Amino acid sequence: TRDAARHIAAGVRAHLGRLAHDRTLVLVLEDVHWADHATTDLIENLALQLTDERLLLVCAMRPDLGSRAWQLLETARARTPTAAGAQVGVVQVQALQRGQAEELLTELLDVGGLPSAVRSLVLEKSEGNPFYLEEVVHALVDAGHIVREGGRWTTTGPITELALPGTLAGVLGARIDRLPDQERRVAQTASVIGREFATPLLKAVMREPQSAPPELERPLGKLTVEGLLSQVDMARFADYRFKHEFTRDAAYQRLLKKRRRELHARIGEEMETLFGGHREIAKDLAHHYRLGEQWLKTALWSLEAARSARRLYEPADAFELAEAALEALSRVSDVAGDTEDATALHAEVLNELVSLGMQMRQHEQLELRPLLQERGELAVELSRQVGIERALVQSLVNLGNVHVLSGYPR
């Protein structure tokens, strides 16, 4: 409900206010361009309400003009000088200049014997991208071109030619390919789970039938030392994360599409077993089942995610998730046993869409009203077909409300 969202915002605001009472507090939020509506609304609430606290709110995001986060930034910047807009600053990160890139490369890799032609090639390929420079250094180490001896880096032999991929994705992909078999398999499987992942889930997914869970401490430790992963301390359902989304994507893209589909389905099953009682992961379950092409499960968990979003008073997100559930149901095959379950679920999804539609006042929009009525009528029909009284009552109530609010019948 809207009250619940207000209470959550008030609780977070009060907690941060207490922390910032006696000392300056810096709150850093990464990848804000991927934030959902609830998160961006919370950020907006903090920015507007904590104006008298010693709080620096740093939001790192890509310049995605269509994202909710970017719209929030534009709104904040446009505010009057006496409001929170006067305290908003934007730092646009540009590519490094040649001299800056040279300085960074020297800091990362002060190598005796590194030919100037190789150094120039690395700088040229990087185009001022510091992450590319860092990954090239890792690639040189992984390939055995340079080693650390006596406290400094040195070449293992003449580097007359160096084949460097022209893109960051190519550099990262090459690093993944050079990993030992076990580490590569761990990295690729974890990449299907997501940017962050839990070791128990990874073990369950990688466990072979009739076998003990695999030992992952050593390969995860090696991947961490290699700079591909880092440990996470505060996440509820994760203890490791890929250093960067590009790293995760490079490992993911190395898998065949068929293997990705199999892993997504397996991850959904194991995640449901381990964490299915926590409805906050419903959206993740829907995601994995969708990419695993398990359409009935996709619809089930998309609906649950929609209901969770609605409880947080996020009707737009809820409506989008309910539409995803409806689309998944259109792909359910006519397998014995699936059809009846799909029909009952179809009625539930339609009821959710009609309820959300009324909450979003779609009945007042002439172009949307016919679809709302059509879905209400179909929900009644399907509920009667499966003989579930609760669903039928809900469908009839929804349809009646649509008619009344639409002024029909006259």
Tab-separated table of C-alpha atoms in Angstrom:
chain	number	residue	atom	x	y	z
A	1	THR	CA	0.000	0.000	0.000
A	2	ARG	CA	0.953	3.633	-0.251
A	3	ASP	CA	1.138	3.769	3.572
A	4	ALA	CA	3.658	0.907	3.589
A	5	ALA	CA	5.875	2.746	1.088
A	6	ARG	CA	5.699	5.886	3.232
A	7	HIS	CA	6.593	3.949	6.372
A	8	ILE	CA	9.602	2.320	4.641
A	9	ALA	CA	10.819	5.699	3.398
A	10	ALA	CA	10.353	7.248	6.837
A	11	GLY	CA	12.275	4.413	8.476
A	12	VAL	CA	15.221	4.685	6.077
A	13	ARG	CA	15.202	8.475	6.392
A	14	ALA	CA	15.204	8.322	10.187
A	15	HIS	CA	18.028	5.786	10.249
A	16	LEU	CA	20.224	7.810	7.905
A	17	GLY	CA	19.378	10.985	9.803
A	18	ARG	CA	20.603	9.428	13.044
A	19	LEU	CA	23.818	8.236	11.397
A	20	ALA	CA	24.462	11.701	9.958
A	21	HIS	CA	23.685	13.511	13.209
A	22	ASP	CA	27.200	13.388	14.674
A	23	ARG	CA	29.324	12.925	11.576
A	24	THR	CA	29.251	13.408	7.842
A	25	LEU	CA	27.691	10.458	6.051
A	26	VAL	CA	28.382	9.431	2.445
A	27	LEU	CA	25.866	7.056	0.846
A	28	VAL	CA	26.989	5.606	-2.511
A	29	LEU	CA	24.483	3.854	-4.783
A	30	GLU	CA	25.817	2.056	-7.853
A	31	ASP	CA	24.057	1.208	-11.129
A	32	VAL	CA	21.130	3.507	-10.348
A	33	HIS	CA	20.127	3.360	-14.029
A	34	TRP	CA	18.754	-0.127	-13.266
A	35	ALA	CA	16.787	0.958	-10.192
A	36	ASP	CA	13.072	0.196	-10.092
A	37	HIS	CA	10.357	2.740	-9.344
A	38	ALA	CA	10.317	1.983	-5.619
A	39	THR	CA	14.066	2.607	-5.327
A	40	THR	CA	14.053	5.845	-7.312
A	41	ASP	CA	11.073	7.083	-5.295
A	42	LEU	CA	13.021	6.350	-2.109
A	43	ILE	CA	16.075	8.216	-3.448
A	44	GLU	CA	13.880	11.184	-4.305
A	45	ASN	CA	12.359	11.114	-0.824
A	46	LEU	CA	15.811	11.096	0.806
A	47	ALA	CA	17.093	13.908	-1.410
A	48	LEU	CA	14.107	16.128	-0.621
A	49	GLN	CA	13.722	15.395	3.089
A	50	LEU	CA	17.310	15.141	4.354
A	51	THR	CA	18.360	18.607	3.177
A	52	ASP	CA	19.529	19.731	6.645
A	53	GLU	CA	21.648	16.647	7.373
A	54	ARG	CA	25.346	16.227	6.670
A	55	LEU	CA	24.636	13.629	4.011
A	56	LEU	CA	26.294	13.241	0.623
A	57	LEU	CA	24.207	11.024	-1.655
A	58	VAL	CA	26.265	9.728	-4.594
A	59	CYS	CA	24.299	8.022	-7.369
A	60	ALA	CA	26.389	6.396	-10.094
A	61	MET	CA	24.437	5.852	-13.289
A	62	ARG	CA	24.766	5.657	-17.036
A	63	PRO	CA	23.409	8.593	-19.068
A	64	ASP	CA	20.287	6.673	-20.064
A	65	LEU	CA	17.856	9.470	-20.875
A	66	GLY	CA	14.860	7.143	-20.764
A	67	SER	CA	15.548	5.697	-17.329
A	68	ARG	CA	13.544	6.671	-14.267
A	69	ALA	CA	16.803	7.576	-12.490
A	70	TRP	CA	17.790	10.082	-15.182
A	71	GLN	CA	14.334	11.654	-15.068
A	72	LEU	CA	14.748	12.014	-11.312
A	73	LEU	CA	18.098	13.737	-11.840
A	74	GLU	CA	16.612	16.179	-14.339
A	75	THR	CA	13.760	16.948	-11.934
A	76	ALA	CA	16.198	17.612	-9.088
A	77	ARG	CA	18.385	19.874	-11.228
A	78	ALA	CA	15.369	21.904	-12.352
A	79	ARG	CA	14.244	22.752	-8.809
A	80	THR	CA	14.394	26.319	-7.504
A	81	PRO	CA	17.622	27.557	-5.870
A	82	THR	CA	16.016	27.433	-2.407
A	83	ALA	CA	15.040	23.762	-2.767
A	84	ALA	CA	17.031	20.556	-3.016
A	85	GLY	CA	17.962	21.332	-6.614
A	86	ALA	CA	20.565	23.863	-5.439
A	87	GLN	CA	22.488	21.006	-3.819
A	88	VAL	CA	22.530	18.741	-6.872
A	89	GLY	CA	25.771	18.379	-8.816
A	90	VAL	CA	26.543	16.229	-11.841
A	91	VAL	CA	29.987	14.806	-12.561
A	92	GLN	CA	30.180	13.447	-16.102
A	93	VAL	CA	32.974	10.896	-16.358
A	94	GLN	CA	34.971	11.366	-19.548
A	95	ALA	CA	37.574	9.124	-21.167
A	96	LEU	CA	41.129	9.614	-19.911
A	97	GLN	CA	43.422	11.864	-21.895
A	98	ARG	CA	46.535	10.244	-23.370
A	99	GLY	CA	48.775	11.540	-20.583
A	100	GLN	CA	46.338	10.374	-17.893
A	101	ALA	CA	46.098	6.929	-19.487
A	102	GLU	CA	49.905	6.675	-19.608
A	103	GLU	CA	50.109	7.633	-15.948
A	104	LEU	CA	47.495	5.013	-14.985
A	105	LEU	CA	49.240	2.315	-17.018
A	106	THR	CA	52.518	3.130	-15.269
A	107	GLU	CA	50.802	2.913	-11.880
A	108	LEU	CA	49.241	-0.427	-12.785
A	109	LEU	CA	52.262	-1.891	-14.512
A	110	ASP	CA	55.717	-0.409	-14.060
A	111	VAL	CA	57.380	-3.083	-16.165
A	112	GLY	CA	61.016	-3.198	-17.065
A	113	GLY	CA	61.480	-4.373	-20.628
A	114	LEU	CA	58.008	-3.548	-21.903
A	115	PRO	CA	58.578	-2.307	-25.470
A	116	SER	CA	57.331	1.169	-26.247
A	117	ALA	CA	55.432	-0.225	-29.245
A	118	VAL	CA	53.467	-2.568	-26.951
A	119	ARG	CA	52.777	0.252	-24.501
A	120	SER	CA	51.542	2.466	-27.362
A	121	LEU	CA	49.316	-0.341	-28.670
A	122	VAL	CA	47.721	-0.819	-25.234
A	123	LEU	CA	47.078	2.912	-24.880
A	124	GLU	CA	45.666	3.171	-28.400
A	125	LYS	CA	43.310	0.239	-27.957
A	126	SER	CA	42.059	1.484	-24.575
A	127	GLU	CA	40.769	4.794	-25.997
A	128	GLY	CA	41.049	6.235	-22.494
A	129	ASN	CA	38.942	3.526	-20.838
A	130	PRO	CA	40.558	2.782	-17.437
A	131	PHE	CA	38.737	-0.527	-17.079
A	132	TYR	CA	40.164	-1.671	-20.426
A	133	LEU	CA	43.677	-0.757	-19.262
A	134	GLU	CA	43.249	-2.705	-16.047
A	135	GLU	CA	41.939	-5.771	-17.869
A	136	VAL	CA	44.800	-5.651	-20.396
A	137	VAL	CA	47.235	-5.784	-17.487
A	138	HIS	CA	45.384	-8.829	-16.129
A	139	ALA	CA	45.527	-10.377	-19.609
A	140	LEU	CA	49.317	-9.880	-19.803
A	141	VAL	CA	49.717	-11.580	-16.431
A	142	ASP	CA	47.347	-14.428	-17.332
A	143	ALA	CA	49.190	-15.029	-20.609
A	144	GLY	CA	52.528	-15.246	-18.766
A	145	HIS	CA	54.067	-12.264	-20.556
A	146	ILE	CA	54.877	-10.550	-17.265
A	147	VAL	CA	55.582	-11.798	-13.748
A	148	ARG	CA	56.303	-10.162	-10.420
A	149	GLU	CA	59.878	-10.631	-9.229
A	150	GLY	CA	61.664	-8.803	-6.436
A	151	GLY	CA	58.738	-6.490	-5.771
A	152	ARG	CA	58.335	-5.276	-9.373
A	153	TRP	CA	56.867	-6.494	-12.645
A	154	THR	CA	59.147	-7.739	-15.395
A	155	THR	CA	58.701	-9.380	-18.779
A	156	THR	CA	59.371	-13.105	-19.137
A	157	GLY	CA	60.812	-12.628	-22.604
A	158	PRO	CA	60.694	-10.406	-25.655
A	159	ILE	CA	57.195	-9.180	-26.496
A	160	THR	CA	57.496	-8.585	-30.194
A	161	GLU	CA	53.823	-8.984	-30.998
A	162	LEU	CA	50.748	-8.710	-28.842
A	163	ALA	CA	47.294	-9.510	-30.171
A	164	LEU	CA	44.866	-7.329	-28.215
A	165	PRO	CA	41.109	-7.462	-28.822
A	166	GLY	CA	39.769	-4.115	-29.940
A	167	THR	CA	36.964	-4.033	-27.381
A	168	LEU	CA	36.609	-4.428	-23.646
A	169	ALA	CA	34.279	-7.384	-24.223
A	170	GLY	CA	37.011	-9.061	-26.272
A	171	VAL	CA	39.628	-8.558	-23.555
A	172	LEU	CA	37.329	-9.936	-20.869
A	173	GLY	CA	36.264	-12.839	-23.070
A	174	ALA	CA	39.890	-13.773	-23.680
A	175	ARG	CA	40.520	-13.758	-19.924
A	176	ILE	CA	37.565	-16.097	-19.360
A	177	ASP	CA	38.825	-18.433	-22.088
A	178	ARG	CA	42.266	-18.688	-20.461
A	179	LEU	CA	40.925	-19.731	-17.074
A	180	PRO	CA	41.493	-23.352	-15.931
A	181	ASP	CA	38.504	-25.609	-16.638
A	182	GLN	CA	37.032	-25.608	-13.129
A	183	GLU	CA	37.362	-21.855	-12.633
A	184	ARG	CA	35.904	-21.180	-16.062
A	185	ARG	CA	32.925	-23.461	-15.389
A	186	VAL	CA	32.308	-21.799	-12.017
A	187	ALA	CA	32.496	-18.310	-13.547
A	188	GLN	CA	30.185	-19.204	-16.425
A	189	THR	CA	27.604	-20.920	-14.218
A	190	ALA	CA	27.664	-18.031	-11.750
A	191	SER	CA	27.202	-15.570	-14.619
A	192	VAL	CA	23.836	-17.144	-15.411
A	193	ILE	CA	22.683	-16.538	-11.837
A	194	GLY	CA	23.493	-12.844	-12.154
A	195	ARG	CA	25.905	-10.088	-11.158
A	196	GLU	CA	25.591	-11.233	-7.518
A	197	PHE	CA	25.138	-14.838	-6.442
A	198	ALA	CA	24.991	-17.053	-3.369
A	199	THR	CA	27.465	-19.899	-2.959
A	200	PRO	CA	24.770	-22.370	-1.730
A	201	LEU	CA	22.757	-21.722	-4.889
A	202	LEU	CA	25.823	-22.089	-7.109
A	203	LYS	CA	26.693	-25.383	-5.412
A	204	ALA	CA	23.166	-26.699	-5.907
A	205	VAL	CA	23.156	-25.765	-9.591
A	206	MET	CA	26.592	-27.300	-10.245
A	207	ARG	CA	25.927	-30.480	-8.292
A	208	GLU	CA	25.866	-33.562	-10.488
A	209	PRO	CA	23.130	-36.201	-9.933
A	210	GLN	CA	23.976	-38.726	-7.204
A	211	SER	CA	27.100	-36.745	-6.275
A	212	ALA	CA	28.220	-34.633	-3.357
A	213	PRO	CA	28.072	-30.843	-3.739
A	214	PRO	CA	31.169	-29.528	-5.523
A	215	GLU	CA	33.958	-27.856	-3.564
A	216	LEU	CA	33.901	-24.207	-4.617
A	217	GLU	CA	36.091	-22.472	-2.051
A	218	ARG	CA	39.288	-22.822	-4.079
A	219	PRO	CA	37.933	-21.775	-7.520
A	220	LEU	CA	35.967	-18.875	-6.018
A	221	GLY	CA	39.081	-17.796	-4.133
A	222	LYS	CA	41.154	-17.935	-7.306
A	223	LEU	CA	38.585	-15.939	-9.274
A	224	THR	CA	38.616	-13.351	-6.479
A	225	VAL	CA	42.414	-13.125	-6.509
A	226	GLU	CA	42.294	-12.786	-10.303
A	227	GLY	CA	40.054	-9.750	-9.865
A	228	LEU	CA	37.011	-11.236	-11.608
A	229	LEU	CA	34.944	-11.575	-8.433
A	230	SER	CA	34.697	-9.828	-5.080
A	231	GLN	CA	33.055	-10.912	-1.855
A	232	VAL	CA	29.833	-9.291	-0.672
A	233	ASP	CA	29.249	-8.731	3.041
A	234	MET	CA	25.812	-7.174	3.388
A	235	ALA	CA	23.626	-8.797	0.705
A	236	ARG	CA	20.870	-11.101	1.931
A	237	PHE	CA	20.904	-13.639	-0.884
A	238	ALA	CA	24.483	-13.261	-2.169
A	239	ASP	CA	28.044	-13.570	-0.917
A	240	TYR	CA	29.935	-12.971	-4.190
A	241	ARG	CA	29.572	-10.572	-7.086
A	242	PHE	CA	31.288	-10.066	-10.418
A	243	LYS	CA	33.647	-7.121	-10.327
A	244	HIS	CA	31.751	-5.495	-13.192
A	245	GLU	CA	28.662	-6.246	-15.240
A	246	PHE	CA	30.908	-6.449	-18.316
A	247	THR	CA	32.829	-9.282	-16.642
A	248	ARG	CA	29.638	-11.203	-15.952
A	249	ASP	CA	28.420	-10.621	-19.496
A	250	ALA	CA	31.710	-11.869	-20.975
A	251	ALA	CA	31.414	-15.138	-19.048
A	252	TYR	CA	27.730	-15.451	-19.961
A	253	GLN	CA	28.304	-14.890	-23.670
A	254	ARG	CA	30.824	-17.763	-23.736
A	255	LEU	CA	27.993	-20.237	-23.107
A	256	LEU	CA	25.955	-21.757	-25.919
A	257	LYS	CA	22.333	-20.611	-25.987
A	258	LYS	CA	21.073	-24.118	-25.290
A	259	ARG	CA	23.313	-24.370	-22.222
A	260	ARG	CA	22.166	-20.962	-20.981
A	261	ARG	CA	18.547	-22.054	-21.291
A	262	GLU	CA	19.229	-25.274	-19.354
A	263	LEU	CA	21.062	-23.399	-16.608
A	264	HIS	CA	18.375	-20.746	-16.220
A	265	ALA	CA	15.755	-23.458	-15.758
A	266	ARG	CA	17.949	-25.302	-13.238
A	267	ILE	CA	18.692	-22.071	-11.354
A	268	GLY	CA	14.978	-21.328	-11.116
A	269	GLU	CA	14.306	-24.766	-9.641
A	270	GLU	CA	17.145	-24.606	-7.114
A	271	MET	CA	16.404	-20.989	-6.184
A	272	GLU	CA	12.773	-21.892	-5.581
A	273	THR	CA	13.872	-24.753	-3.318
A	274	LEU	CA	16.341	-22.656	-1.339
A	275	PHE	CA	14.616	-19.266	-1.193
A	276	GLY	CA	11.085	-19.749	-2.539
A	277	GLY	CA	9.520	-18.692	0.738
A	278	HIS	CA	10.860	-15.154	0.306
A	279	ARG	CA	8.513	-13.358	-2.035
A	280	GLU	CA	11.089	-10.616	-2.725
A	281	ILE	CA	12.875	-13.030	-5.068
A	282	ALA	CA	9.732	-13.679	-7.125
A	283	LYS	CA	10.953	-11.366	-9.881
A	284	ASP	CA	14.295	-13.213	-10.058
A	285	LEU	CA	12.503	-16.549	-10.267
A	286	ALA	CA	10.304	-15.244	-13.083
A	287	HIS	CA	13.419	-14.000	-14.886
A	288	HIS	CA	15.211	-17.359	-14.742
A	289	TYR	CA	12.150	-19.414	-15.639
A	290	ARG	CA	11.453	-17.100	-18.602
A	291	LEU	CA	14.982	-17.486	-19.978
A	292	GLY	CA	14.743	-21.217	-19.230
A	293	GLU	CA	11.494	-21.273	-21.247
A	294	GLN	CA	9.515	-22.754	-18.375
A	295	TRP	CA	6.415	-20.802	-19.247
A	296	LEU	CA	3.955	-21.956	-16.590
A	297	LYS	CA	6.490	-21.243	-13.842
A	298	THR	CA	7.303	-17.915	-15.502
A	299	ALA	CA	3.646	-16.915	-15.350
A	300	LEU	CA	3.264	-18.095	-11.754
A	301	TRP	CA	6.222	-16.124	-10.427
A	302	SER	CA	5.581	-13.086	-12.621
A	303	LEU	CA	2.133	-12.911	-11.041
A	304	GLU	CA	3.629	-13.228	-7.557
A	305	ALA	CA	6.129	-10.472	-8.390
A	306	ALA	CA	3.258	-8.307	-9.654
A	307	ARG	CA	1.405	-8.780	-6.385
A	308	SER	CA	4.525	-7.866	-4.416
A	309	ALA	CA	4.955	-4.694	-6.481
A	310	ARG	CA	1.312	-3.826	-5.937
A	311	ARG	CA	1.726	-4.238	-2.174
A	312	LEU	CA	4.563	-1.708	-2.399
A	313	TYR	CA	2.216	0.611	-4.249
A	314	GLU	CA	4.073	0.325	-7.549
A	315	PRO	CA	1.130	-0.198	-9.931
A	316	ALA	CA	3.122	0.497	-13.111
A	317	ASP	CA	5.723	-2.163	-12.257
A	318	ALA	CA	2.984	-4.528	-11.130
A	319	PHE	CA	1.067	-4.058	-14.369
A	320	GLU	CA	4.181	-4.739	-16.455
A	321	LEU	CA	4.859	-7.957	-14.512
A	322	ALA	CA	1.257	-9.108	-14.839
A	323	GLU	CA	1.437	-8.487	-18.603
A	324	ALA	CA	4.609	-10.628	-18.660
A	325	ALA	CA	2.668	-13.400	-16.891
A	326	LEU	CA	-0.083	-13.167	-19.508
A	327	GLU	CA	2.473	-13.353	-22.331
A	328	ALA	CA	4.111	-16.423	-20.754
A	329	LEU	CA	0.752	-18.186	-20.508
A	330	SER	CA	0.284	-17.735	-24.252
A	331	ARG	CA	3.339	-19.989	-24.703
A	332	VAL	CA	2.246	-22.825	-22.440
A	333	SER	CA	1.934	-25.995	-24.506
A	334	ASP	CA	-1.162	-28.185	-24.408
A	335	VAL	CA	0.457	-30.839	-22.228
A	336	ALA	CA	-1.802	-32.993	-20.098
A	337	GLY	CA	-1.967	-31.499	-16.621
A	338	ASP	CA	-0.630	-28.122	-17.710
A	339	THR	CA	-3.793	-26.942	-19.425
A	340	GLU	CA	-6.030	-26.894	-16.329
A	341	ASP	CA	-3.331	-25.238	-14.212
A	342	ALA	CA	-2.717	-22.688	-16.950
A	343	THR	CA	-6.437	-21.898	-17.221
A	344	ALA	CA	-6.769	-21.311	-13.476
A	345	LEU	CA	-3.623	-19.168	-13.484
A	346	HIS	CA	-4.903	-17.304	-16.538
A	347	ALA	CA	-7.996	-16.282	-14.602
A	348	GLU	CA	-5.857	-15.061	-11.687
A	349	VAL	CA	-3.609	-13.042	-13.981
A	350	LEU	CA	-6.579	-11.420	-15.702
A	351	ASN	CA	-8.106	-10.545	-12.325
A	352	GLU	CA	-4.824	-8.921	-11.309
A	353	LEU	CA	-4.659	-6.954	-14.569
A	354	VAL	CA	-8.251	-5.754	-14.207
A	355	SER	CA	-7.690	-4.706	-10.581
A	356	LEU	CA	-4.493	-2.886	-11.504
A	357	GLY	CA	-6.176	-1.333	-14.519
A	358	MET	CA	-8.860	0.185	-12.329
A	359	GLN	CA	-6.232	1.365	-9.830
A	360	MET	CA	-4.446	3.085	-12.737
A	361	ARG	CA	-7.811	4.545	-13.864
A	362	GLN	CA	-7.751	2.813	-17.246
A	363	HIS	CA	-11.563	2.793	-17.221
A	364	GLU	CA	-11.407	6.570	-17.722
A	365	GLN	CA	-9.385	6.212	-20.926
A	366	LEU	CA	-11.573	5.471	-23.926
A	367	GLU	CA	-8.832	3.620	-25.798
A	368	LEU	CA	-8.109	1.287	-22.833
A	369	ARG	CA	-11.637	0.708	-21.512
A	370	PRO	CA	-12.632	-1.975	-24.078
A	371	LEU	CA	-9.572	-4.111	-23.247
A	372	LEU	CA	-10.282	-3.772	-19.527
A	373	GLN	CA	-13.868	-4.954	-20.037
A	374	GLU	CA	-12.740	-7.765	-22.335
A	375	ARG	CA	-10.278	-9.049	-19.752
A	376	GLY	CA	-12.898	-8.842	-17.024
A	377	GLU	CA	-15.351	-10.898	-19.079
A	378	LEU	CA	-12.692	-13.497	-19.957
A	379	ALA	CA	-11.717	-13.807	-16.287
A	380	VAL	CA	-15.352	-14.618	-15.422
A	381	GLU	CA	-15.533	-17.198	-18.212
A	382	LEU	CA	-12.284	-18.943	-17.236
A	383	SER	CA	-13.150	-18.934	-13.533
A	384	ARG	CA	-16.446	-20.679	-14.312
A	385	GLN	CA	-14.594	-23.133	-16.535
A	386	VAL	CA	-12.189	-24.266	-13.792
A	387	GLY	CA	-14.842	-24.117	-11.079
A	388	ILE	CA	-12.842	-22.103	-8.529
A	389	GLU	CA	-15.417	-20.130	-6.523
A	390	ARG	CA	-12.954	-17.626	-5.051
A	391	ALA	CA	-11.645	-16.692	-8.498
A	392	LEU	CA	-15.197	-16.477	-9.870
A	393	VAL	CA	-16.327	-14.139	-7.100
A	394	GLN	CA	-13.268	-11.930	-7.648
A	395	SER	CA	-13.863	-11.905	-11.410
A	396	LEU	CA	-17.512	-10.922	-11.040
A	397	VAL	CA	-16.672	-8.169	-8.547
A	398	ASN	CA	-13.952	-6.829	-10.851
A	399	LEU	CA	-16.207	-6.874	-13.899
A	400	GLY	CA	-19.001	-5.175	-11.976
A	401	ASN	CA	-16.618	-2.459	-10.815
A	402	VAL	CA	-15.402	-1.902	-14.368
A	403	HIS	CA	-18.973	-1.410	-15.567
A	404	VAL	CA	-19.941	0.859	-12.684
A	405	LEU	CA	-16.825	3.020	-12.928
A	406	SER	CA	-17.178	3.191	-16.702
A	407	GLY	CA	-20.802	4.360	-16.423
A	408	TYR	CA	-22.168	1.207	-18.046
A	409	PRO	CA	-24.923	0.145	-18.341
A	410	ARG	CA	-26.599	3.507	-18.589
